């Protein structure tokens, strides 16, 4: 029942090899679609701008941040995670893939706020599984619960980010999230609460499921 990535000690993501262990979530193929969509939006939304800064919140293995840096070398990107062990893995993966990505330890947006950092793109694939949802033993028994479960309805960490994000966003900014396939209604309600005047889009994956949220902020 042990995940193959743990047996091998690595997983492939967006064409790059990432070290994985019990301290980080094994990167999933659907998250590659998030990276692809971020790259497309980055080219379109910030075509007029140089020195675009992005942050990957809850970076885990660093897969999203490192893949983005490899695919868009001009993008300045950093990663944060509350887990010291996860940050160690992310730093190792950045070195292994020859990617300059600074990583900081801290809870959600706090590392950015503490340093008074403002970003153009805020990215997160937060824990979004409801705490009581039944899951395969290969996931529950081997992968870090801090990276899996997002409270009673799975939306706990989105609320935390939405409540504080304007403190760390530049005047024109974009946010990109992975989300659960069945969370459209809950996410749309959060958009009404936190971003009633901002444009957003829920994007389907290749299977036709609602899996990504993009929010476009103009402060």
mmCIF file with all atom_site columns, C-alpha atoms in Angstrom:
data_model
loop_
_atom_site.group_PDB
_atom_site.id
_atom_site.type_symbol
_atom_site.label_atom_id
_atom_site.label_alt_id
_atom_site.label_comp_id
_atom_site.label_asym_id
_atom_site.label_entity_id
_atom_site.label_seq_id
_atom_site.pdbx_PDB_ins_code
_atom_site.Cartn_x
_atom_site.Cartn_y
_atom_site.Cartn_z
_atom_site.occupancy
_atom_site.B_iso_or_equiv
_atom_site.pdbx_formal_charge
_atom_site.auth_seq_id
_atom_site.auth_comp_id
_atom_site.auth_asym_id
_atom_site.auth_atom_id
_atom_site.pdbx_PDB_model_num
ATOM 1   C CA . UNK A 1 1   ? 0.000   0.000  0.000   1.00 0.00 ? 1   UNK A CA 1
ATOM 2   C CA . UNK A 1 2   ? 2.959   2.377  0.179   1.00 0.00 ? 2   UNK A CA 1
ATOM 3   C CA . UNK A 1 3   ? 2.908   4.993  -2.611  1.00 0.00 ? 3   UNK A CA 1
ATOM 4   C CA . UNK A 1 4   ? 5.331   4.269  -5.436  1.00 0.00 ? 4   UNK A CA 1
ATOM 5   C CA . UNK A 1 5   ? 6.890   7.715  -5.036  1.00 0.00 ? 5   UNK A CA 1
ATOM 6   C CA . UNK A 1 6   ? 7.910   6.831  -1.491  1.00 0.00 ? 6   UNK A CA 1
ATOM 7   C CA . UNK A 1 7   ? 9.328   3.468  -2.559  1.00 0.00 ? 7   UNK A CA 1
ATOM 8   C CA . UNK A 1 8   ? 11.386  5.098  -5.327  1.00 0.00 ? 8   UNK A CA 1
ATOM 9   C CA . UNK A 1 9   ? 12.118  8.264  -3.360  1.00 0.00 ? 9   UNK A CA 1
ATOM 10  C CA . UNK A 1 10  ? 11.064  10.547 -6.204  1.00 0.00 ? 10  UNK A CA 1
ATOM 11  C CA . UNK A 1 11  ? 8.170   11.550 -8.472  1.00 0.00 ? 11  UNK A CA 1
ATOM 12  C CA . UNK A 1 12  ? 8.109   13.195 -11.911 1.00 0.00 ? 12  UNK A CA 1
ATOM 13  C CA . UNK A 1 13  ? 6.220   16.482 -12.228 1.00 0.00 ? 13  UNK A CA 1
ATOM 14  C CA . UNK A 1 14  ? 6.023   18.677 -15.324 1.00 0.00 ? 14  UNK A CA 1
ATOM 15  C CA . UNK A 1 15  ? 9.013   16.830 -16.760 1.00 0.00 ? 15  UNK A CA 1
ATOM 16  C CA . UNK A 1 16  ? 11.182  17.410 -13.693 1.00 0.00 ? 16  UNK A CA 1
ATOM 17  C CA . UNK A 1 17  ? 12.228  14.924 -11.042 1.00 0.00 ? 17  UNK A CA 1
ATOM 18  C CA . UNK A 1 18  ? 11.301  15.721 -7.446  1.00 0.00 ? 18  UNK A CA 1
ATOM 19  C CA . UNK A 1 19  ? 12.449  14.057 -4.255  1.00 0.00 ? 19  UNK A CA 1
ATOM 20  C CA . UNK A 1 20  ? 9.452   13.025 -2.129  1.00 0.00 ? 20  UNK A CA 1
ATOM 21  C CA . UNK A 1 21  ? 9.137   11.467 1.302   1.00 0.00 ? 21  UNK A CA 1
ATOM 22  C CA . UNK A 1 22  ? 6.721   11.293 4.231   1.00 0.00 ? 22  UNK A CA 1
ATOM 23  C CA . UNK A 1 23  ? 7.123   15.032 4.893   1.00 0.00 ? 23  UNK A CA 1
ATOM 24  C CA . UNK A 1 24  ? 5.610   16.271 1.599   1.00 0.00 ? 24  UNK A CA 1
ATOM 25  C CA . UNK A 1 25  ? 2.585   15.563 -0.546  1.00 0.00 ? 25  UNK A CA 1
ATOM 26  C CA . UNK A 1 26  ? 3.440   13.592 -3.674  1.00 0.00 ? 26  UNK A CA 1
ATOM 27  C CA . UNK A 1 27  ? 2.750   15.980 -6.597  1.00 0.00 ? 27  UNK A CA 1
ATOM 28  C CA . UNK A 1 28  ? -0.287  14.949 -8.661  1.00 0.00 ? 28  UNK A CA 1
ATOM 29  C CA . UNK A 1 29  ? -0.818  15.079 -12.435 1.00 0.00 ? 29  UNK A CA 1
ATOM 30  C CA . UNK A 1 30  ? -3.788  17.455 -12.047 1.00 0.00 ? 30  UNK A CA 1
ATOM 31  C CA . UNK A 1 31  ? -1.480  19.994 -10.414 1.00 0.00 ? 31  UNK A CA 1
ATOM 32  C CA . UNK A 1 32  ? 0.520   20.034 -13.653 1.00 0.00 ? 32  UNK A CA 1
ATOM 33  C CA . UNK A 1 33  ? -2.590  21.548 -15.256 1.00 0.00 ? 33  UNK A CA 1
ATOM 34  C CA . UNK A 1 34  ? -2.547  24.290 -12.630 1.00 0.00 ? 34  UNK A CA 1
ATOM 35  C CA . UNK A 1 35  ? 1.062   25.092 -13.562 1.00 0.00 ? 35  UNK A CA 1
ATOM 36  C CA . UNK A 1 36  ? 0.199   25.143 -17.282 1.00 0.00 ? 36  UNK A CA 1
ATOM 37  C CA . UNK A 1 37  ? -2.720  27.526 -16.707 1.00 0.00 ? 37  UNK A CA 1
ATOM 38  C CA . UNK A 1 38  ? -0.625  29.812 -14.499 1.00 0.00 ? 38  UNK A CA 1
ATOM 39  C CA . UNK A 1 39  ? 2.023   30.029 -17.233 1.00 0.00 ? 39  UNK A CA 1
ATOM 40  C CA . UNK A 1 40  ? -0.614  30.938 -19.827 1.00 0.00 ? 40  UNK A CA 1
ATOM 41  C CA . UNK A 1 41  ? -2.154  33.603 -17.575 1.00 0.00 ? 41  UNK A CA 1
ATOM 42  C CA . UNK A 1 42  ? 1.273   34.944 -16.623 1.00 0.00 ? 42  UNK A CA 1
ATOM 43  C CA . UNK A 1 43  ? 2.066   35.540 -20.285 1.00 0.00 ? 43  UNK A CA 1
ATOM 44  C CA . UNK A 1 44  ? -1.292  37.221 -20.923 1.00 0.00 ? 44  UNK A CA 1
ATOM 45  C CA . UNK A 1 45  ? -1.942  39.159 -17.718 1.00 0.00 ? 45  UNK A CA 1
ATOM 46  C CA . UNK A 1 46  ? 1.586   40.479 -17.178 1.00 0.00 ? 46  UNK A CA 1
ATOM 47  C CA . UNK A 1 47  ? 2.771   40.836 -20.775 1.00 0.00 ? 47  UNK A CA 1
ATOM 48  C CA . UNK A 1 48  ? 3.386   44.549 -20.178 1.00 0.00 ? 48  UNK A CA 1
ATOM 49  C CA . UNK A 1 49  ? 5.344   44.118 -16.977 1.00 0.00 ? 49  UNK A CA 1
ATOM 50  C CA . UNK A 1 50  ? 8.885   43.182 -16.009 1.00 0.00 ? 50  UNK A CA 1
ATOM 51  C CA . UNK A 1 51  ? 10.012  41.827 -12.626 1.00 0.00 ? 51  UNK A CA 1
ATOM 52  C CA . UNK A 1 52  ? 6.870   39.844 -11.861 1.00 0.00 ? 52  UNK A CA 1
ATOM 53  C CA . UNK A 1 53  ? 6.998   38.297 -8.377  1.00 0.00 ? 53  UNK A CA 1
ATOM 54  C CA . UNK A 1 54  ? 5.084   35.157 -7.423  1.00 0.00 ? 54  UNK A CA 1
ATOM 55  C CA . UNK A 1 55  ? 4.689   33.200 -4.192  1.00 0.00 ? 55  UNK A CA 1
ATOM 56  C CA . UNK A 1 56  ? 3.675   29.567 -3.736  1.00 0.00 ? 56  UNK A CA 1
ATOM 57  C CA . UNK A 1 57  ? 1.966   29.194 -0.347  1.00 0.00 ? 57  UNK A CA 1
ATOM 58  C CA . UNK A 1 58  ? 2.240   25.736 1.251   1.00 0.00 ? 58  UNK A CA 1
ATOM 59  C CA . UNK A 1 59  ? 4.886   24.742 -1.260  1.00 0.00 ? 59  UNK A CA 1
ATOM 60  C CA . UNK A 1 60  ? 5.569   21.246 0.106   1.00 0.00 ? 60  UNK A CA 1
ATOM 61  C CA . UNK A 1 61  ? 8.088   19.577 -2.206  1.00 0.00 ? 61  UNK A CA 1
ATOM 62  C CA . UNK A 1 62  ? 8.436   22.854 -4.093  1.00 0.00 ? 62  UNK A CA 1
ATOM 63  C CA . UNK A 1 63  ? 7.044   21.245 -7.246  1.00 0.00 ? 63  UNK A CA 1
ATOM 64  C CA . UNK A 1 64  ? 4.814   24.146 -8.351  1.00 0.00 ? 64  UNK A CA 1
ATOM 65  C CA . UNK A 1 65  ? 7.344   26.896 -7.641  1.00 0.00 ? 65  UNK A CA 1
ATOM 66  C CA . UNK A 1 66  ? 10.288  25.053 -9.183  1.00 0.00 ? 66  UNK A CA 1
ATOM 67  C CA . UNK A 1 67  ? 8.366   23.979 -12.302 1.00 0.00 ? 67  UNK A CA 1
ATOM 68  C CA . UNK A 1 68  ? 7.219   27.578 -12.842 1.00 0.00 ? 68  UNK A CA 1
ATOM 69  C CA . UNK A 1 69  ? 10.762  28.891 -12.430 1.00 0.00 ? 69  UNK A CA 1
ATOM 70  C CA . UNK A 1 70  ? 12.127  26.340 -14.906 1.00 0.00 ? 70  UNK A CA 1
ATOM 71  C CA . UNK A 1 71  ? 9.434   27.124 -17.467 1.00 0.00 ? 71  UNK A CA 1
ATOM 72  C CA . UNK A 1 72  ? 9.499   30.917 -16.957 1.00 0.00 ? 72  UNK A CA 1
ATOM 73  C CA . UNK A 1 73  ? 13.045  31.859 -15.884 1.00 0.00 ? 73  UNK A CA 1
ATOM 74  C CA . UNK A 1 74  ? 12.210  35.596 -15.793 1.00 0.00 ? 74  UNK A CA 1
ATOM 75  C CA . UNK A 1 75  ? 9.566   35.007 -13.117 1.00 0.00 ? 75  UNK A CA 1
ATOM 76  C CA . UNK A 1 76  ? 10.753  35.723 -9.577  1.00 0.00 ? 76  UNK A CA 1
ATOM 77  C CA . UNK A 1 77  ? 9.134   33.080 -7.388  1.00 0.00 ? 77  UNK A CA 1
ATOM 78  C CA . UNK A 1 78  ? 9.437   32.046 -3.767  1.00 0.00 ? 78  UNK A CA 1
ATOM 79  C CA . UNK A 1 79  ? 7.800   29.382 -1.639  1.00 0.00 ? 79  UNK A CA 1
ATOM 80  C CA . UNK A 1 80  ? 6.531   29.164 1.928   1.00 0.00 ? 80  UNK A CA 1
ATOM 81  C CA . UNK A 1 81  ? 5.564   26.255 4.134   1.00 0.00 ? 81  UNK A CA 1
ATOM 82  C CA . UNK A 1 82  ? 4.817   25.792 7.824   1.00 0.00 ? 82  UNK A CA 1
ATOM 83  C CA . UNK A 1 83  ? 6.838   22.561 7.875   1.00 0.00 ? 83  UNK A CA 1
ATOM 84  C CA . UNK A 1 84  ? 10.592  22.795 8.394   1.00 0.00 ? 84  UNK A CA 1
ATOM 85  C CA . UNK A 1 85  ? 10.934  19.252 7.029   1.00 0.00 ? 85  UNK A CA 1
ATOM 86  C CA . UNK A 1 86  ? 9.004   20.164 3.875   1.00 0.00 ? 86  UNK A CA 1
ATOM 87  C CA . UNK A 1 87  ? 11.193  23.237 3.292   1.00 0.00 ? 87  UNK A CA 1
ATOM 88  C CA . UNK A 1 88  ? 14.298  21.044 3.529   1.00 0.00 ? 88  UNK A CA 1
ATOM 89  C CA . UNK A 1 89  ? 12.879  18.817 0.779   1.00 0.00 ? 89  UNK A CA 1
ATOM 90  C CA . UNK A 1 90  ? 11.927  21.840 -1.341  1.00 0.00 ? 90  UNK A CA 1
ATOM 91  C CA . UNK A 1 91  ? 15.425  23.321 -1.057  1.00 0.00 ? 91  UNK A CA 1
ATOM 92  C CA . UNK A 1 92  ? 16.938  19.996 -2.081  1.00 0.00 ? 92  UNK A CA 1
ATOM 93  C CA . UNK A 1 93  ? 14.608  19.823 -5.074  1.00 0.00 ? 93  UNK A CA 1
ATOM 94  C CA . UNK A 1 94  ? 15.497  23.375 -6.141  1.00 0.00 ? 94  UNK A CA 1
ATOM 95  C CA . UNK A 1 95  ? 19.184  22.536 -6.005  1.00 0.00 ? 95  UNK A CA 1
ATOM 96  C CA . UNK A 1 96  ? 18.671  19.237 -7.822  1.00 0.00 ? 96  UNK A CA 1
ATOM 97  C CA . UNK A 1 97  ? 16.735  20.981 -10.621 1.00 0.00 ? 97  UNK A CA 1
ATOM 98  C CA . UNK A 1 98  ? 19.085  23.992 -10.777 1.00 0.00 ? 98  UNK A CA 1
ATOM 99  C CA . UNK A 1 99  ? 16.293  26.454 -9.955  1.00 0.00 ? 99  UNK A CA 1
ATOM 100 C CA . UNK A 1 100 ? 16.795  29.631 -7.946  1.00 0.00 ? 100 UNK A CA 1
ATOM 101 C CA . UNK A 1 101 ? 13.745  29.612 -5.661  1.00 0.00 ? 101 UNK A CA 1
ATOM 102 C CA . UNK A 1 102 ? 14.026  31.038 -2.129  1.00 0.00 ? 102 UNK A CA 1
ATOM 103 C CA . UNK A 1 103 ? 11.985  29.170 0.496   1.00 0.00 ? 103 UNK A CA 1
ATOM 104 C CA . UNK A 1 104 ? 10.723  30.500 3.830   1.00 0.00 ? 104 UNK A CA 1
ATOM 105 C CA . UNK A 1 105 ? 9.247   28.750 6.848   1.00 0.00 ? 105 UNK A CA 1
ATOM 106 C CA . UNK A 1 106 ? 5.996   30.095 8.247   1.00 0.00 ? 106 UNK A CA 1
ATOM 107 C CA . UNK A 1 107 ? 2.232   29.773 8.433   1.00 0.00 ? 107 UNK A CA 1
ATOM 108 C CA . UNK A 1 108 ? 0.359   30.665 5.236   1.00 0.00 ? 108 UNK A CA 1
ATOM 109 C CA . UNK A 1 109 ? 0.959   34.346 4.284   1.00 0.00 ? 109 UNK A CA 1
ATOM 110 C CA . UNK A 1 110 ? 2.870   35.258 7.452   1.00 0.00 ? 110 UNK A CA 1
ATOM 111 C CA . UNK A 1 111 ? 6.380   34.946 5.927   1.00 0.00 ? 111 UNK A CA 1
ATOM 112 C CA . UNK A 1 112 ? 5.371   37.476 3.252   1.00 0.00 ? 112 UNK A CA 1
ATOM 113 C CA . UNK A 1 113 ? 3.632   39.851 5.637   1.00 0.00 ? 113 UNK A CA 1
ATOM 114 C CA . UNK A 1 114 ? 6.483   39.724 8.170   1.00 0.00 ? 114 UNK A CA 1
ATOM 115 C CA . UNK A 1 115 ? 8.927   40.815 5.459   1.00 0.00 ? 115 UNK A CA 1
ATOM 116 C CA . UNK A 1 116 ? 6.501   43.337 3.959   1.00 0.00 ? 116 UNK A CA 1
ATOM 117 C CA . UNK A 1 117 ? 6.714   41.505 0.623   1.00 0.00 ? 117 UNK A CA 1
ATOM 118 C CA . UNK A 1 118 ? 4.185   42.266 -2.112  1.00 0.00 ? 118 UNK A CA 1
ATOM 119 C CA . UNK A 1 119 ? 3.582   39.824 -4.963  1.00 0.00 ? 119 UNK A CA 1
ATOM 120 C CA . UNK A 1 120 ? 1.968   39.941 -8.384  1.00 0.00 ? 120 UNK A CA 1
ATOM 121 C CA . UNK A 1 121 ? 0.909   36.289 -8.370  1.00 0.00 ? 121 UNK A CA 1
ATOM 122 C CA . UNK A 1 122 ? -0.230  34.363 -5.306  1.00 0.00 ? 122 UNK A CA 1
ATOM 123 C CA . UNK A 1 123 ? -0.420  30.607 -5.784  1.00 0.00 ? 123 UNK A CA 1
ATOM 124 C CA . UNK A 1 124 ? -1.557  27.841 -3.470  1.00 0.00 ? 124 UNK A CA 1
ATOM 125 C CA . UNK A 1 125 ? -2.539  24.203 -3.601  1.00 0.00 ? 125 UNK A CA 1
ATOM 126 C CA . UNK A 1 126 ? -3.707  24.131 0.019   1.00 0.00 ? 126 UNK A CA 1
ATOM 127 C CA . UNK A 1 127 ? -5.137  21.198 1.958   1.00 0.00 ? 127 UNK A CA 1
ATOM 128 C CA . UNK A 1 128 ? -8.733  20.999 0.694   1.00 0.00 ? 128 UNK A CA 1
ATOM 129 C CA . UNK A 1 129 ? -10.063 17.580 1.723   1.00 0.00 ? 129 UNK A CA 1
ATOM 130 C CA . UNK A 1 130 ? -12.883 17.741 4.322   1.00 0.00 ? 130 UNK A CA 1
ATOM 131 C CA . UNK A 1 131 ? -11.692 16.217 7.581   1.00 0.00 ? 131 UNK A CA 1
ATOM 132 C CA . UNK A 1 132 ? -14.311 13.439 7.604   1.00 0.00 ? 132 UNK A CA 1
ATOM 133 C CA . UNK A 1 133 ? -13.984 12.378 3.957   1.00 0.00 ? 133 UNK A CA 1
ATOM 134 C CA . UNK A 1 134 ? -13.096 8.728  3.373   1.00 0.00 ? 134 UNK A CA 1
ATOM 135 C CA . UNK A 1 135 ? -9.766  8.286  1.585   1.00 0.00 ? 135 UNK A CA 1
ATOM 136 C CA . UNK A 1 136 ? -7.538  5.509  0.325   1.00 0.00 ? 136 UNK A CA 1
ATOM 137 C CA . UNK A 1 137 ? -5.255  4.056  2.979   1.00 0.00 ? 137 UNK A CA 1
ATOM 138 C CA . UNK A 1 138 ? -2.229  4.592  0.713   1.00 0.00 ? 138 UNK A CA 1
ATOM 139 C CA . UNK A 1 139 ? -2.846  8.335  1.066   1.00 0.00 ? 139 UNK A CA 1
ATOM 140 C CA . UNK A 1 140 ? -3.988  8.568  4.711   1.00 0.00 ? 140 UNK A CA 1
ATOM 141 C CA . UNK A 1 141 ? -1.323  6.218  6.070   1.00 0.00 ? 141 UNK A CA 1
ATOM 142 C CA . UNK A 1 142 ? 1.672   7.628  4.222   1.00 0.00 ? 142 UNK A CA 1
ATOM 143 C CA . UNK A 1 143 ? 1.169   11.283 3.289   1.00 0.00 ? 143 UNK A CA 1
ATOM 144 C CA . UNK A 1 144 ? 1.294   14.251 5.703   1.00 0.00 ? 144 UNK A CA 1
ATOM 145 C CA . UNK A 1 145 ? -2.167  15.100 7.065   1.00 0.00 ? 145 UNK A CA 1
ATOM 146 C CA . UNK A 1 146 ? -1.196  18.770 7.372   1.00 0.00 ? 146 UNK A CA 1
ATOM 147 C CA . UNK A 1 147 ? -1.039  18.810 3.551   1.00 0.00 ? 147 UNK A CA 1
ATOM 148 C CA . UNK A 1 148 ? -4.336  16.983 3.042   1.00 0.00 ? 148 UNK A CA 1
ATOM 149 C CA . UNK A 1 149 ? -7.153  18.132 5.306   1.00 0.00 ? 149 UNK A CA 1
ATOM 150 C CA . UNK A 1 150 ? -8.819  21.548 5.171   1.00 0.00 ? 150 UNK A CA 1
ATOM 151 C CA . UNK A 1 151 ? -11.275 21.546 8.061   1.00 0.00 ? 151 UNK A CA 1
ATOM 152 C CA . UNK A 1 152 ? -14.944 20.548 8.137   1.00 0.00 ? 152 UNK A CA 1
ATOM 153 C CA . UNK A 1 153 ? -15.748 21.645 4.566   1.00 0.00 ? 153 UNK A CA 1
ATOM 154 C CA . UNK A 1 154 ? -12.234 21.610 3.106   1.00 0.00 ? 154 UNK A CA 1
ATOM 155 C CA . UNK A 1 155 ? -12.220 25.407 2.652   1.00 0.00 ? 155 UNK A CA 1
ATOM 156 C CA . UNK A 1 156 ? -10.468 26.466 5.866   1.00 0.00 ? 156 UNK A CA 1
ATOM 157 C CA . UNK A 1 157 ? -7.175  27.496 4.253   1.00 0.00 ? 157 UNK A CA 1
ATOM 158 C CA . UNK A 1 158 ? -8.809  29.332 1.367   1.00 0.00 ? 158 UNK A CA 1
ATOM 159 C CA . UNK A 1 159 ? -10.643 31.492 3.902   1.00 0.00 ? 159 UNK A CA 1
ATOM 160 C CA . UNK A 1 160 ? -7.357  32.216 5.679   1.00 0.00 ? 160 UNK A CA 1
ATOM 161 C CA . UNK A 1 161 ? -5.689  33.297 2.437   1.00 0.00 ? 161 UNK A CA 1
ATOM 162 C CA . UNK A 1 162 ? -8.681  35.298 1.192   1.00 0.00 ? 162 UNK A CA 1
ATOM 163 C CA . UNK A 1 163 ? -8.941  37.189 4.502   1.00 0.00 ? 163 UNK A CA 1
ATOM 164 C CA . UNK A 1 164 ? -5.316  38.363 4.437   1.00 0.00 ? 164 UNK A CA 1
ATOM 165 C CA . UNK A 1 165 ? -4.273  38.313 0.778   1.00 0.00 ? 165 UNK A CA 1
ATOM 166 C CA . UNK A 1 166 ? -4.693  42.034 0.098   1.00 0.00 ? 166 UNK A CA 1
ATOM 167 C CA . UNK A 1 167 ? -1.903  42.724 2.601   1.00 0.00 ? 167 UNK A CA 1
ATOM 168 C CA . UNK A 1 168 ? 0.608   40.949 0.355   1.00 0.00 ? 168 UNK A CA 1
ATOM 169 C CA . UNK A 1 169 ? -0.760  41.658 -3.140  1.00 0.00 ? 169 UNK A CA 1
ATOM 170 C CA . UNK A 1 170 ? 0.307   44.429 -5.484  1.00 0.00 ? 170 UNK A CA 1
ATOM 171 C CA . UNK A 1 171 ? -2.292  46.773 -6.992  1.00 0.00 ? 171 UNK A CA 1
ATOM 172 C CA . UNK A 1 172 ? -2.806  44.556 -10.039 1.00 0.00 ? 172 UNK A CA 1
ATOM 173 C CA . UNK A 1 173 ? -2.474  40.916 -9.061  1.00 0.00 ? 173 UNK A CA 1
ATOM 174 C CA . UNK A 1 174 ? -3.606  37.400 -9.799  1.00 0.00 ? 174 UNK A CA 1
ATOM 175 C CA . UNK A 1 175 ? -4.264  34.439 -7.526  1.00 0.00 ? 175 UNK A CA 1
ATOM 176 C CA . UNK A 1 176 ? -4.308  30.803 -8.623  1.00 0.00 ? 176 UNK A CA 1
ATOM 177 C CA . UNK A 1 177 ? -5.488  27.820 -6.592  1.00 0.00 ? 177 UNK A CA 1
ATOM 178 C CA . UNK A 1 178 ? -6.115  24.135 -6.960  1.00 0.00 ? 178 UNK A CA 1
ATOM 179 C CA . UNK A 1 179 ? -9.471  23.111 -5.492  1.00 0.00 ? 179 UNK A CA 1
ATOM 180 C CA . UNK A 1 180 ? -11.624 20.044 -4.931  1.00 0.00 ? 180 UNK A CA 1
ATOM 181 C CA . UNK A 1 181 ? -13.729 18.900 -7.879  1.00 0.00 ? 181 UNK A CA 1
ATOM 182 C CA . UNK A 1 182 ? -16.941 19.274 -5.826  1.00 0.00 ? 182 UNK A CA 1
ATOM 183 C CA . UNK A 1 183 ? -16.203 22.661 -4.215  1.00 0.00 ? 183 UNK A CA 1
ATOM 184 C CA . UNK A 1 184 ? -17.552 25.033 -6.882  1.00 0.00 ? 184 UNK A CA 1
ATOM 185 C CA . UNK A 1 185 ? -20.604 26.117 -4.866  1.00 0.00 ? 185 UNK A CA 1
ATOM 186 C CA . UNK A 1 186 ? -18.586 26.729 -1.711  1.00 0.00 ? 186 UNK A CA 1
ATOM 187 C CA . UNK A 1 187 ? -15.908 28.586 -3.620  1.00 0.00 ? 187 UNK A CA 1
ATOM 188 C CA . UNK A 1 188 ? -18.406 30.797 -5.428  1.00 0.00 ? 188 UNK A CA 1
ATOM 189 C CA . UNK A 1 189 ? -19.901 31.740 -2.053  1.00 0.00 ? 189 UNK A CA 1
ATOM 190 C CA . UNK A 1 190 ? -16.432 32.682 -0.775  1.00 0.00 ? 190 UNK A CA 1
ATOM 191 C CA . UNK A 1 191 ? -15.896 34.819 -3.892  1.00 0.00 ? 191 UNK A CA 1
ATOM 192 C CA . UNK A 1 192 ? -19.092 36.761 -3.076  1.00 0.00 ? 192 UNK A CA 1
ATOM 193 C CA . UNK A 1 193 ? -17.930 37.260 0.508   1.00 0.00 ? 193 UNK A CA 1
ATOM 194 C CA . UNK A 1 194 ? -14.299 38.221 -0.080  1.00 0.00 ? 194 UNK A CA 1
ATOM 195 C CA . UNK A 1 195 ? -14.102 39.486 -3.679  1.00 0.00 ? 195 UNK A CA 1
ATOM 196 C CA . UNK A 1 196 ? -17.518 40.888 -4.661  1.00 0.00 ? 196 UNK A CA 1
ATOM 197 C CA . UNK A 1 197 ? -15.980 43.370 -7.115  1.00 0.00 ? 197 UNK A CA 1
ATOM 198 C CA . UNK A 1 198 ? -13.167 41.248 -8.569  1.00 0.00 ? 198 UNK A CA 1
ATOM 199 C CA . UNK A 1 199 ? -13.218 38.919 -11.538 1.00 0.00 ? 199 UNK A CA 1
ATOM 200 C CA . UNK A 1 200 ? -12.704 35.208 -10.992 1.00 0.00 ? 200 UNK A CA 1
ATOM 201 C CA . UNK A 1 201 ? -12.838 32.044 -13.034 1.00 0.00 ? 201 UNK A CA 1
ATOM 202 C CA . UNK A 1 202 ? -13.217 28.393 -12.047 1.00 0.00 ? 202 UNK A CA 1
ATOM 203 C CA . UNK A 1 203 ? -11.332 26.297 -14.596 1.00 0.00 ? 203 UNK A CA 1
ATOM 204 C CA . UNK A 1 204 ? -11.992 22.667 -15.446 1.00 0.00 ? 204 UNK A CA 1
ATOM 205 C CA . UNK A 1 205 ? -9.268  20.086 -15.833 1.00 0.00 ? 205 UNK A CA 1
ATOM 206 C CA . UNK A 1 206 ? -8.855  17.715 -18.772 1.00 0.00 ? 206 UNK A CA 1
ATOM 207 C CA . UNK A 1 207 ? -11.435 15.391 -17.190 1.00 0.00 ? 207 UNK A CA 1
ATOM 208 C CA . UNK A 1 208 ? -14.029 18.159 -17.193 1.00 0.00 ? 208 UNK A CA 1
ATOM 209 C CA . UNK A 1 209 ? -13.956 18.612 -13.409 1.00 0.00 ? 209 UNK A CA 1
ATOM 210 C CA . UNK A 1 210 ? -13.813 21.966 -11.611 1.00 0.00 ? 210 UNK A CA 1
ATOM 211 C CA . UNK A 1 211 ? -10.249 21.925 -10.278 1.00 0.00 ? 211 UNK A CA 1
ATOM 212 C CA . UNK A 1 212 ? -8.718  25.426 -10.473 1.00 0.00 ? 212 UNK A CA 1
ATOM 213 C CA . UNK A 1 213 ? -9.663  28.901 -9.290  1.00 0.00 ? 213 UNK A CA 1
ATOM 214 C CA . UNK A 1 214 ? -8.177  32.096 -10.748 1.00 0.00 ? 214 UNK A CA 1
ATOM 215 C CA . UNK A 1 215 ? -8.900  35.464 -9.134  1.00 0.00 ? 215 UNK A CA 1
ATOM 216 C CA . UNK A 1 216 ? -7.928  38.790 -10.735 1.00 0.00 ? 216 UNK A CA 1
ATOM 217 C CA . UNK A 1 217 ? -7.436  41.618 -8.260  1.00 0.00 ? 217 UNK A CA 1
ATOM 218 C CA . UNK A 1 218 ? -7.353  45.356 -8.944  1.00 0.00 ? 218 UNK A CA 1
ATOM 219 C CA . UNK A 1 219 ? -6.812  47.245 -5.687  1.00 0.00 ? 219 UNK A CA 1
#
